[in-house]
XYZ file of N, CA and C in Angstrom:
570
model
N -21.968 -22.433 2.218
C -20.586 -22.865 2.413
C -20.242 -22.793 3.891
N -20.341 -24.201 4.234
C -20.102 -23.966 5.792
C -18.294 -23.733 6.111
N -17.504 -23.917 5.516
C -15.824 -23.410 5.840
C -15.684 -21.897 4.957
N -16.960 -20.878 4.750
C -16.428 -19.997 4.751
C -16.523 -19.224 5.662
N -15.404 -17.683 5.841
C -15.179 -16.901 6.768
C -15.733 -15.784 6.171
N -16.164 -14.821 6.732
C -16.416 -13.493 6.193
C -16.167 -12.294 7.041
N -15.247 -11.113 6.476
C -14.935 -10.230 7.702
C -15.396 -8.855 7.128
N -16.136 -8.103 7.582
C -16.111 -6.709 7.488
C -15.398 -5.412 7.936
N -14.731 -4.839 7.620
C -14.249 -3.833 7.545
C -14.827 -2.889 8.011
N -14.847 -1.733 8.518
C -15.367 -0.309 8.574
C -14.131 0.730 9.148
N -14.104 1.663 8.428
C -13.234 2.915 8.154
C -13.962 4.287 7.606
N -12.813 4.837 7.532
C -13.371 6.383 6.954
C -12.554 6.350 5.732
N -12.346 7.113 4.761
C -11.982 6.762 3.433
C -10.274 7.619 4.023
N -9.204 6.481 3.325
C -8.181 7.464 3.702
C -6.896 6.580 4.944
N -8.076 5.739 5.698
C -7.562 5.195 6.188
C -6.984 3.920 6.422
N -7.387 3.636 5.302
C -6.638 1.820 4.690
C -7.567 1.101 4.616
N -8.979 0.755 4.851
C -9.783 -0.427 5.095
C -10.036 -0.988 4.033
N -9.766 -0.605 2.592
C -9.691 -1.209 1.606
C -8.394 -2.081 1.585
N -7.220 -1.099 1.738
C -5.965 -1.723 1.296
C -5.946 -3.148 2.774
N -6.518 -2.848 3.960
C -6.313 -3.488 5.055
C -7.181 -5.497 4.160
N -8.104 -4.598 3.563
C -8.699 -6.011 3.460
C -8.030 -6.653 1.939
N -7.307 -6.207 1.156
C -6.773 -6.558 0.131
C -5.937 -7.164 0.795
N -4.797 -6.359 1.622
C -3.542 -7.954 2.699
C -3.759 -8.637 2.805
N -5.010 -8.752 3.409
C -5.672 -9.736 4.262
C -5.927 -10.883 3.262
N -6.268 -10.574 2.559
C -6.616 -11.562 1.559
C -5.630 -11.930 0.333
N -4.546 -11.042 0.020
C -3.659 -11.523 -0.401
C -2.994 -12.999 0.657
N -2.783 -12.151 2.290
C -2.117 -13.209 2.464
C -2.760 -14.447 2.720
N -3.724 -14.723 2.593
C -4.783 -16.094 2.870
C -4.772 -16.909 1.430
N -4.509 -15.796 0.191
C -4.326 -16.169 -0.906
C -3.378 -17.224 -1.101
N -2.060 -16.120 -0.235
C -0.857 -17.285 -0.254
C -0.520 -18.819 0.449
N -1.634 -18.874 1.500
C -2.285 -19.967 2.001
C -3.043 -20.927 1.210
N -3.118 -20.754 0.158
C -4.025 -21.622 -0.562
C -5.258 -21.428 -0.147
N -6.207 -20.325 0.270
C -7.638 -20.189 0.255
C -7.990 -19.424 -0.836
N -9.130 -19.825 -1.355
C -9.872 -18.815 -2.331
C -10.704 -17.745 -0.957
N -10.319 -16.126 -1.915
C -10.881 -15.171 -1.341
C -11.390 -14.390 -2.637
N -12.227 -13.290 -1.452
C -12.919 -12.078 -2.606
C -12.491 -11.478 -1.477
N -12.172 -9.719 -2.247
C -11.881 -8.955 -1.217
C -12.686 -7.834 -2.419
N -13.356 -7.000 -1.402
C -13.651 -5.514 -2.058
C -14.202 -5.022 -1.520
N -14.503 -3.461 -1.605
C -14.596 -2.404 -0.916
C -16.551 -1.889 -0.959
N -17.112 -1.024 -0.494
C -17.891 -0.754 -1.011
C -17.913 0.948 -0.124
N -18.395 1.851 -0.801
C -18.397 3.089 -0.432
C -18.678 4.003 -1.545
N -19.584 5.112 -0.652
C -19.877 6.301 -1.511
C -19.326 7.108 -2.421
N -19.332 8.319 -1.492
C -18.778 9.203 -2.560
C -17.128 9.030 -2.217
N -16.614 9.280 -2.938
C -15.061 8.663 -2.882
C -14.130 10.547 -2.187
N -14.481 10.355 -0.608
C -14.065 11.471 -0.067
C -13.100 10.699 1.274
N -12.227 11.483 1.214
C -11.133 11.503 2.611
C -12.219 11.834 3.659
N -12.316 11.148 4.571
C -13.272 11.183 5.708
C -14.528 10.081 5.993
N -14.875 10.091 4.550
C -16.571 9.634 4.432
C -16.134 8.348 4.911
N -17.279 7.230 5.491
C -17.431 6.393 5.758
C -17.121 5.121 4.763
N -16.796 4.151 5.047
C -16.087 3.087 3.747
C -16.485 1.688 4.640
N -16.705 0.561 3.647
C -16.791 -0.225 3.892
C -15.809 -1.613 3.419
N -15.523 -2.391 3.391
C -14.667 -3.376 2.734
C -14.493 -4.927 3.232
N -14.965 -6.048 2.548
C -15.119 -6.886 2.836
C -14.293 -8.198 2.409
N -14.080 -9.080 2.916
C -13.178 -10.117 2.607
C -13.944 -11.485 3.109
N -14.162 -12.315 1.965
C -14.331 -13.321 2.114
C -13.355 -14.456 1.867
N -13.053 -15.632 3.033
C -12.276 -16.636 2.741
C -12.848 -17.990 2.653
N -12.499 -18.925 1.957
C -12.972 -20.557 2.153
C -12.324 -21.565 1.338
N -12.371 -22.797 1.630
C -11.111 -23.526 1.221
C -12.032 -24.303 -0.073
N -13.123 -23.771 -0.742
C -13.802 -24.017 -2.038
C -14.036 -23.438 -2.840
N -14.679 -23.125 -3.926
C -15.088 -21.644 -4.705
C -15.926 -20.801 -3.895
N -15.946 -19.665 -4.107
C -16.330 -18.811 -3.479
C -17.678 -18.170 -4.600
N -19.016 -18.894 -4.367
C -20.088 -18.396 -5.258
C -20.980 -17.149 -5.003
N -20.892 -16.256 -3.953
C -21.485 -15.260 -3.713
C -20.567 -14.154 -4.007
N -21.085 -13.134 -4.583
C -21.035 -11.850 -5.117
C -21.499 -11.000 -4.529
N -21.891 -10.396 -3.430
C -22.499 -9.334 -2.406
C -22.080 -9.024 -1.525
N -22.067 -8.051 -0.914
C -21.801 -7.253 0.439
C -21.995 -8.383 1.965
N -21.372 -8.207 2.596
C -21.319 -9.198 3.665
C -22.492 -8.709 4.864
N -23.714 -9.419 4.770
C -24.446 -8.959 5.967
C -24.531 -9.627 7.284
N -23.801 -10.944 7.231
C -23.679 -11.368 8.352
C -22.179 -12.106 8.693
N -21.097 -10.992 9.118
C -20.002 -11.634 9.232
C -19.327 -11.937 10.184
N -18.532 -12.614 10.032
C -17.836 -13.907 11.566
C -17.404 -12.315 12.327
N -16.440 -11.657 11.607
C -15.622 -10.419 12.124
C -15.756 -9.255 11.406
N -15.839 -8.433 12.883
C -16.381 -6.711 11.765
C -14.691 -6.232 12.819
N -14.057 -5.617 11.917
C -12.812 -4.968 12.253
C -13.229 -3.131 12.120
N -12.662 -2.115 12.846
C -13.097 -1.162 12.928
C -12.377 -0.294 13.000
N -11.529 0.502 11.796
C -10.441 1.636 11.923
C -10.958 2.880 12.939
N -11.720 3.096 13.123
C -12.118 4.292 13.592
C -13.511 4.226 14.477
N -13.021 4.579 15.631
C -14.051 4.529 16.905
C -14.892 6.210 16.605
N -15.254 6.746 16.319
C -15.819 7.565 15.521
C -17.462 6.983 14.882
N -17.111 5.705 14.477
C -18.154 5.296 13.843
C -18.992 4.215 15.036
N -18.560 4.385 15.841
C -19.769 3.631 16.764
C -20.693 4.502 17.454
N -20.325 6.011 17.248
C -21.706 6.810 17.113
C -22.482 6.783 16.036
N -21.520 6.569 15.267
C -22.158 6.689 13.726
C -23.146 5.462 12.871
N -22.842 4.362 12.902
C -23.224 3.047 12.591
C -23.608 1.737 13.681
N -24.187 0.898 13.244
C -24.479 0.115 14.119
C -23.534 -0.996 13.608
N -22.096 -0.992 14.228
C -21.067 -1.810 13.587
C -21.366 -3.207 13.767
N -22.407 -3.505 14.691
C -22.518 -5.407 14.716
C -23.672 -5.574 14.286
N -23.790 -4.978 13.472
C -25.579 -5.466 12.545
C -25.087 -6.529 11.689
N -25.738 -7.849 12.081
C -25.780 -9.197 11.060
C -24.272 -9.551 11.689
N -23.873 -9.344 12.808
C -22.516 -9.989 13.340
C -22.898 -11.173 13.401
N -22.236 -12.525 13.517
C -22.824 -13.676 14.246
C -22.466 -14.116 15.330
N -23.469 -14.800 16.099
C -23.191 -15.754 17.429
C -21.805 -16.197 17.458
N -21.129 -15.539 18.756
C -19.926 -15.874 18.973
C -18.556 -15.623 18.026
N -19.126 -14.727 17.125
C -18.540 -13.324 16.357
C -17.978 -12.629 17.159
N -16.882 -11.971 16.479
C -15.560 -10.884 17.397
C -15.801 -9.726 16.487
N -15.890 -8.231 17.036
C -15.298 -7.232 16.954
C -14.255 -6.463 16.896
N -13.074 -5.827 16.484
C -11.816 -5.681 16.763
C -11.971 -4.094 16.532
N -11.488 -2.958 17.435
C -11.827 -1.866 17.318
C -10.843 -1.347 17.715
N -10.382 0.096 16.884
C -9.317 0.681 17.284
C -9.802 1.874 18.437
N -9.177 1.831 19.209
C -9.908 2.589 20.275
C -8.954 2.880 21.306
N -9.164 3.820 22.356
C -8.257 4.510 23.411
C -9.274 4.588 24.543
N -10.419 4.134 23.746
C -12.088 4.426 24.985
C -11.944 3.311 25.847
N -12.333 3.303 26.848
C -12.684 2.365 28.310
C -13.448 1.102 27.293
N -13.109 0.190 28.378
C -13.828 -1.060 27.685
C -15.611 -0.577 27.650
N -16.015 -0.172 29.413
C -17.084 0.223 29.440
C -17.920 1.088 28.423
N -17.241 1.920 27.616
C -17.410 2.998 26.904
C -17.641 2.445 25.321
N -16.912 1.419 25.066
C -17.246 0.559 23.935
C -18.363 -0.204 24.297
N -18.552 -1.164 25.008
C -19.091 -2.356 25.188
C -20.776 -1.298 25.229
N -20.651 0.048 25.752
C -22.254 0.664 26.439
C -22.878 0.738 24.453
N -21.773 1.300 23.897
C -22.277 1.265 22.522
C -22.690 0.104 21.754
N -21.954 -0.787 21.723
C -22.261 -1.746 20.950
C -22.403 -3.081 22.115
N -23.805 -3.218 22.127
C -24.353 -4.096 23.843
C -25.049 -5.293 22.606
N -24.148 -6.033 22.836
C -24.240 -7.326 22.218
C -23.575 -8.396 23.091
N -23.717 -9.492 23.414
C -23.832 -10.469 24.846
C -23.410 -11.531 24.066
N -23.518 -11.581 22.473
C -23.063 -12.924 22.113
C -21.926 -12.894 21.217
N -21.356 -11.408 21.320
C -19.448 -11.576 20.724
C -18.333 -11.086 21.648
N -17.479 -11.126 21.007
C -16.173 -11.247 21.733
C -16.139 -9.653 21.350
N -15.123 -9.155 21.893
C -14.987 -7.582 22.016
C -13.189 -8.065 22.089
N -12.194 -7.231 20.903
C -10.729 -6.344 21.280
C -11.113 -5.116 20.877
N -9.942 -4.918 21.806
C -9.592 -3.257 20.942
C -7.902 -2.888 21.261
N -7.726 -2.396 20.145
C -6.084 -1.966 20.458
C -6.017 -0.559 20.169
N -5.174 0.195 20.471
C -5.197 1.569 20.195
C -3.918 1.888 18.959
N -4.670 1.545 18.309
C -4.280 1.489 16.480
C -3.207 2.664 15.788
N -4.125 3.958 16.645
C -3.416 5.165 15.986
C -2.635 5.660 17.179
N -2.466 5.224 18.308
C -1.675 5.674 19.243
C -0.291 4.893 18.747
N -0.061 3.846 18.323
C 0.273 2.848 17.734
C 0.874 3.700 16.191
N 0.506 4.065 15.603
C 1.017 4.806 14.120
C 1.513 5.982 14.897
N 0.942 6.510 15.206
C 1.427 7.878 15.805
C 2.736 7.473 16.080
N 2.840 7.123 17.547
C 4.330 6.509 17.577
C 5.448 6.783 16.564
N 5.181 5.674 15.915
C 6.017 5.572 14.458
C 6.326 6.215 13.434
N 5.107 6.956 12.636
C 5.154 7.829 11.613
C 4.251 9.327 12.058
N 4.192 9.731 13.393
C 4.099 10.976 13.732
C 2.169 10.909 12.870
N 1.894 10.338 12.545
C 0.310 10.451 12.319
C -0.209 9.352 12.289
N -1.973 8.993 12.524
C -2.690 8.111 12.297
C -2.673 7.218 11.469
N -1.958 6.006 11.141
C -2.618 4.951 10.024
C -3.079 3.723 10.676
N -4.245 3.765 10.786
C -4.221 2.484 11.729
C -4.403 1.055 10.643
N -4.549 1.439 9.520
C -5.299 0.039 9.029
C -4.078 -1.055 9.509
N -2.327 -1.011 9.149
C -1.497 -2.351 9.772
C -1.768 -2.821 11.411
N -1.695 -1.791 12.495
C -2.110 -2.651 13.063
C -3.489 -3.087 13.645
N -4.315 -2.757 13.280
C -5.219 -3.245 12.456
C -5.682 -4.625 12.709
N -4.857 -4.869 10.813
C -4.495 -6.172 10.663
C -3.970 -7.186 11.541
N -2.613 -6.716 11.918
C -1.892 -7.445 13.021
C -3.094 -7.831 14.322
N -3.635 -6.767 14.778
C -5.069 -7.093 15.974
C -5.689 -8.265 15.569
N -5.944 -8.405 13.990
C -7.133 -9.063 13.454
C -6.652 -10.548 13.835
N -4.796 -10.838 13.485
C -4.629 -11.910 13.591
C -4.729 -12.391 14.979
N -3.752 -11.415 15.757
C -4.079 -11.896 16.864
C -5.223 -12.604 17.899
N -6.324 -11.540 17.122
C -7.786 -12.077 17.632
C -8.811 -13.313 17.371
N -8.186 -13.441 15.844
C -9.068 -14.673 15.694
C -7.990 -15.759 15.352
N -6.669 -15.659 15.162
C -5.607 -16.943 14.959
C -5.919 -17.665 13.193
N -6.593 -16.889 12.670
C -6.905 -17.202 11.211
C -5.738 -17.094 10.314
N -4.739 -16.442 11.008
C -3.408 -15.908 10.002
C -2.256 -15.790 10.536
N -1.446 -16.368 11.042
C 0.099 -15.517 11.749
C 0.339 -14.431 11.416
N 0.551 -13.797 12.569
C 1.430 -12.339 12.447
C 2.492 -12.099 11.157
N 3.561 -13.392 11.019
C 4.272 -13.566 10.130
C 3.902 -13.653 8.467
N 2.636 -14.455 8.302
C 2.176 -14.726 7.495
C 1.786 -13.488 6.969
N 1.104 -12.819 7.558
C 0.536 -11.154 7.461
C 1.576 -10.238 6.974
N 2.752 -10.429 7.539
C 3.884 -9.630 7.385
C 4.663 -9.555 5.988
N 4.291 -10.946 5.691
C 4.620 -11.003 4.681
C 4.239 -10.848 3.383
N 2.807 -11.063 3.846
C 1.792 -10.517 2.694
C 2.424 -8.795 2.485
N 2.141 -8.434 3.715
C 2.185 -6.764 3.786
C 3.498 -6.693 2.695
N 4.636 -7.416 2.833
C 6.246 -6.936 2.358
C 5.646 -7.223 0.939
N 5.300 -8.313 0.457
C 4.654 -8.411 -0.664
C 3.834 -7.333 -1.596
N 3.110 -6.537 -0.918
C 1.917 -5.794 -1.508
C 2.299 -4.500 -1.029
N 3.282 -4.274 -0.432
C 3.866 -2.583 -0.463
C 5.482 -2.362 -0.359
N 6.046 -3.481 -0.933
C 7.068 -4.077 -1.118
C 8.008 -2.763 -1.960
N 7.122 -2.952 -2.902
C 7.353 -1.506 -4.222
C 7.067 0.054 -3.834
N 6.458 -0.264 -3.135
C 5.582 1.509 -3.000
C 5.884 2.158 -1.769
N 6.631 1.039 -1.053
C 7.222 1.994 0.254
C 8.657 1.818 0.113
N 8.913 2.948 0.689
C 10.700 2.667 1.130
C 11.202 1.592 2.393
N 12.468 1.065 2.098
C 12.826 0.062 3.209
C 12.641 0.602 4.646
N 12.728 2.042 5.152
C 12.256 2.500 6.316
C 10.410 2.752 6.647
N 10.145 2.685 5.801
C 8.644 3.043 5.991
C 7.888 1.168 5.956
N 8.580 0.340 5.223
C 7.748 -1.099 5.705
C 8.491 -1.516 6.748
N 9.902 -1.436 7.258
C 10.452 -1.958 8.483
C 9.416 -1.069 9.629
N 9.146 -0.212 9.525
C 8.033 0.748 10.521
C 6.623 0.238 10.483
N 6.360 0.077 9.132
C 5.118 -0.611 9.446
C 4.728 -2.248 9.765
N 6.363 -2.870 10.064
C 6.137 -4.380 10.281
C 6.288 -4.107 11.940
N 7.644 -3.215 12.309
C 7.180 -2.838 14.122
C 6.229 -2.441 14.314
N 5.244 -1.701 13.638
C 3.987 -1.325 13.991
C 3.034 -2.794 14.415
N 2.617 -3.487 13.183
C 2.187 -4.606 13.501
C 2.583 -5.147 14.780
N 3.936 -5.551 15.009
C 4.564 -6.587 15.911
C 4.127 -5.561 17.328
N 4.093 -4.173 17.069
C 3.707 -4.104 18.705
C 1.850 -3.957 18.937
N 1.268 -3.556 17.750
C -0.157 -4.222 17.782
C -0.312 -5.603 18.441
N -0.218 -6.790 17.746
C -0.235 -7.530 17.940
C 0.232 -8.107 19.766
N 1.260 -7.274 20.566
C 1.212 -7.333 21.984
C 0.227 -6.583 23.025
N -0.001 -5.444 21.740
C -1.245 -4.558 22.532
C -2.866 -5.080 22.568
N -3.113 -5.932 21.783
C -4.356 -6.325 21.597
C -5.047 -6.655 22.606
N -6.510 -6.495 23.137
C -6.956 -6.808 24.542
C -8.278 -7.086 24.341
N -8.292 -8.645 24.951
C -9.987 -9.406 24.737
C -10.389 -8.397 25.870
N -11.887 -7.630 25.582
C -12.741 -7.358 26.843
C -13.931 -7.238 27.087
């Protein structure tokens, strides 16, 4: 399927990269694309490493498997670029999006790949702010759009009001839509 997209996820369990890639694909849903979104991970622990994947395309979607070579690997937690080799099966002229506070130099020495694009926004400096602790998976998201233009900010936003519409209070999604909106100014190609 040459018009499909495929994005990978990587997180620690706890920190949204499931729920990040369910938005994501809700709101592409609401676009009229067929998606698969799902997670894959171990032992089901706060911390452990998590994976979660989202596929989009404007046909049926016939594969059933884990994403080994995807357009975009998104990355809650800079933690794991000691840990994993986050651009394994990236593709040519593939983007990275990483939450990070590290020097560009300091990313780029880890993951030395010459044929993708590199952001990074500082995700949880970003939550912190707002709700006094780490959630980075919204902006996140918001980075994601910004970086590859696959989704409006708005479009996203609305997915988000949609899919935690119920489960948050009117102060906790107005916080997490400023969260987004100032992601989305912080984001930095490097």
């Amino acid at each position: 399927m040459s018009n499909m997209i495929e994005i990978r996820f990587h997180g620690r369990g706890g920190q949204g990269a499931k729920s990040a890639g369910d938005i994501l694909a809700a709101a592409l849903f609401e676009k009229g694309k067929n998606i698969q979104a799902f997670p894959e991970y171990g032992s089901e622990r706060k911390g452990a490493p998590v994976k979660s994947f989202v596929r989009i395309s404007d046909s049926e979607i016939l594969i059933h498997s884990g994403i080994t070579t995807p357009d975009y690997v998104v990355v809650l937690d800079d933690t794991l670029l000691d840990a994993e080799k986050l651009d394994a099966g990236l593709k040519k002229g593939g983007a990275i999006i990483i939450n990070s506070a590290k020097s560009p130099e300091k990313i780029k020495s880890k993951i030395k790949n010459p044929d993708i694009k590199y952001y990074v926004v500082d995700a949880n400096d970003i939550s912190i702010k707002y709700f006094g602790k780490a959630y980075p998976n919204a902006p996140m998201l918001a980075a994601f759009a910004s970086a590859t233009n696959i989704i409006s900010i708005d479009e996203l936003i609305n997915a988000f009001k949609n899919y935690f519409g119920k489960k948050l209070s009117d102060e906790m999604l107005q916080k997490n839509i400023e969260v987004m909106k100032e992601a989305v100014k912080e984001v930095k190609n490097i």
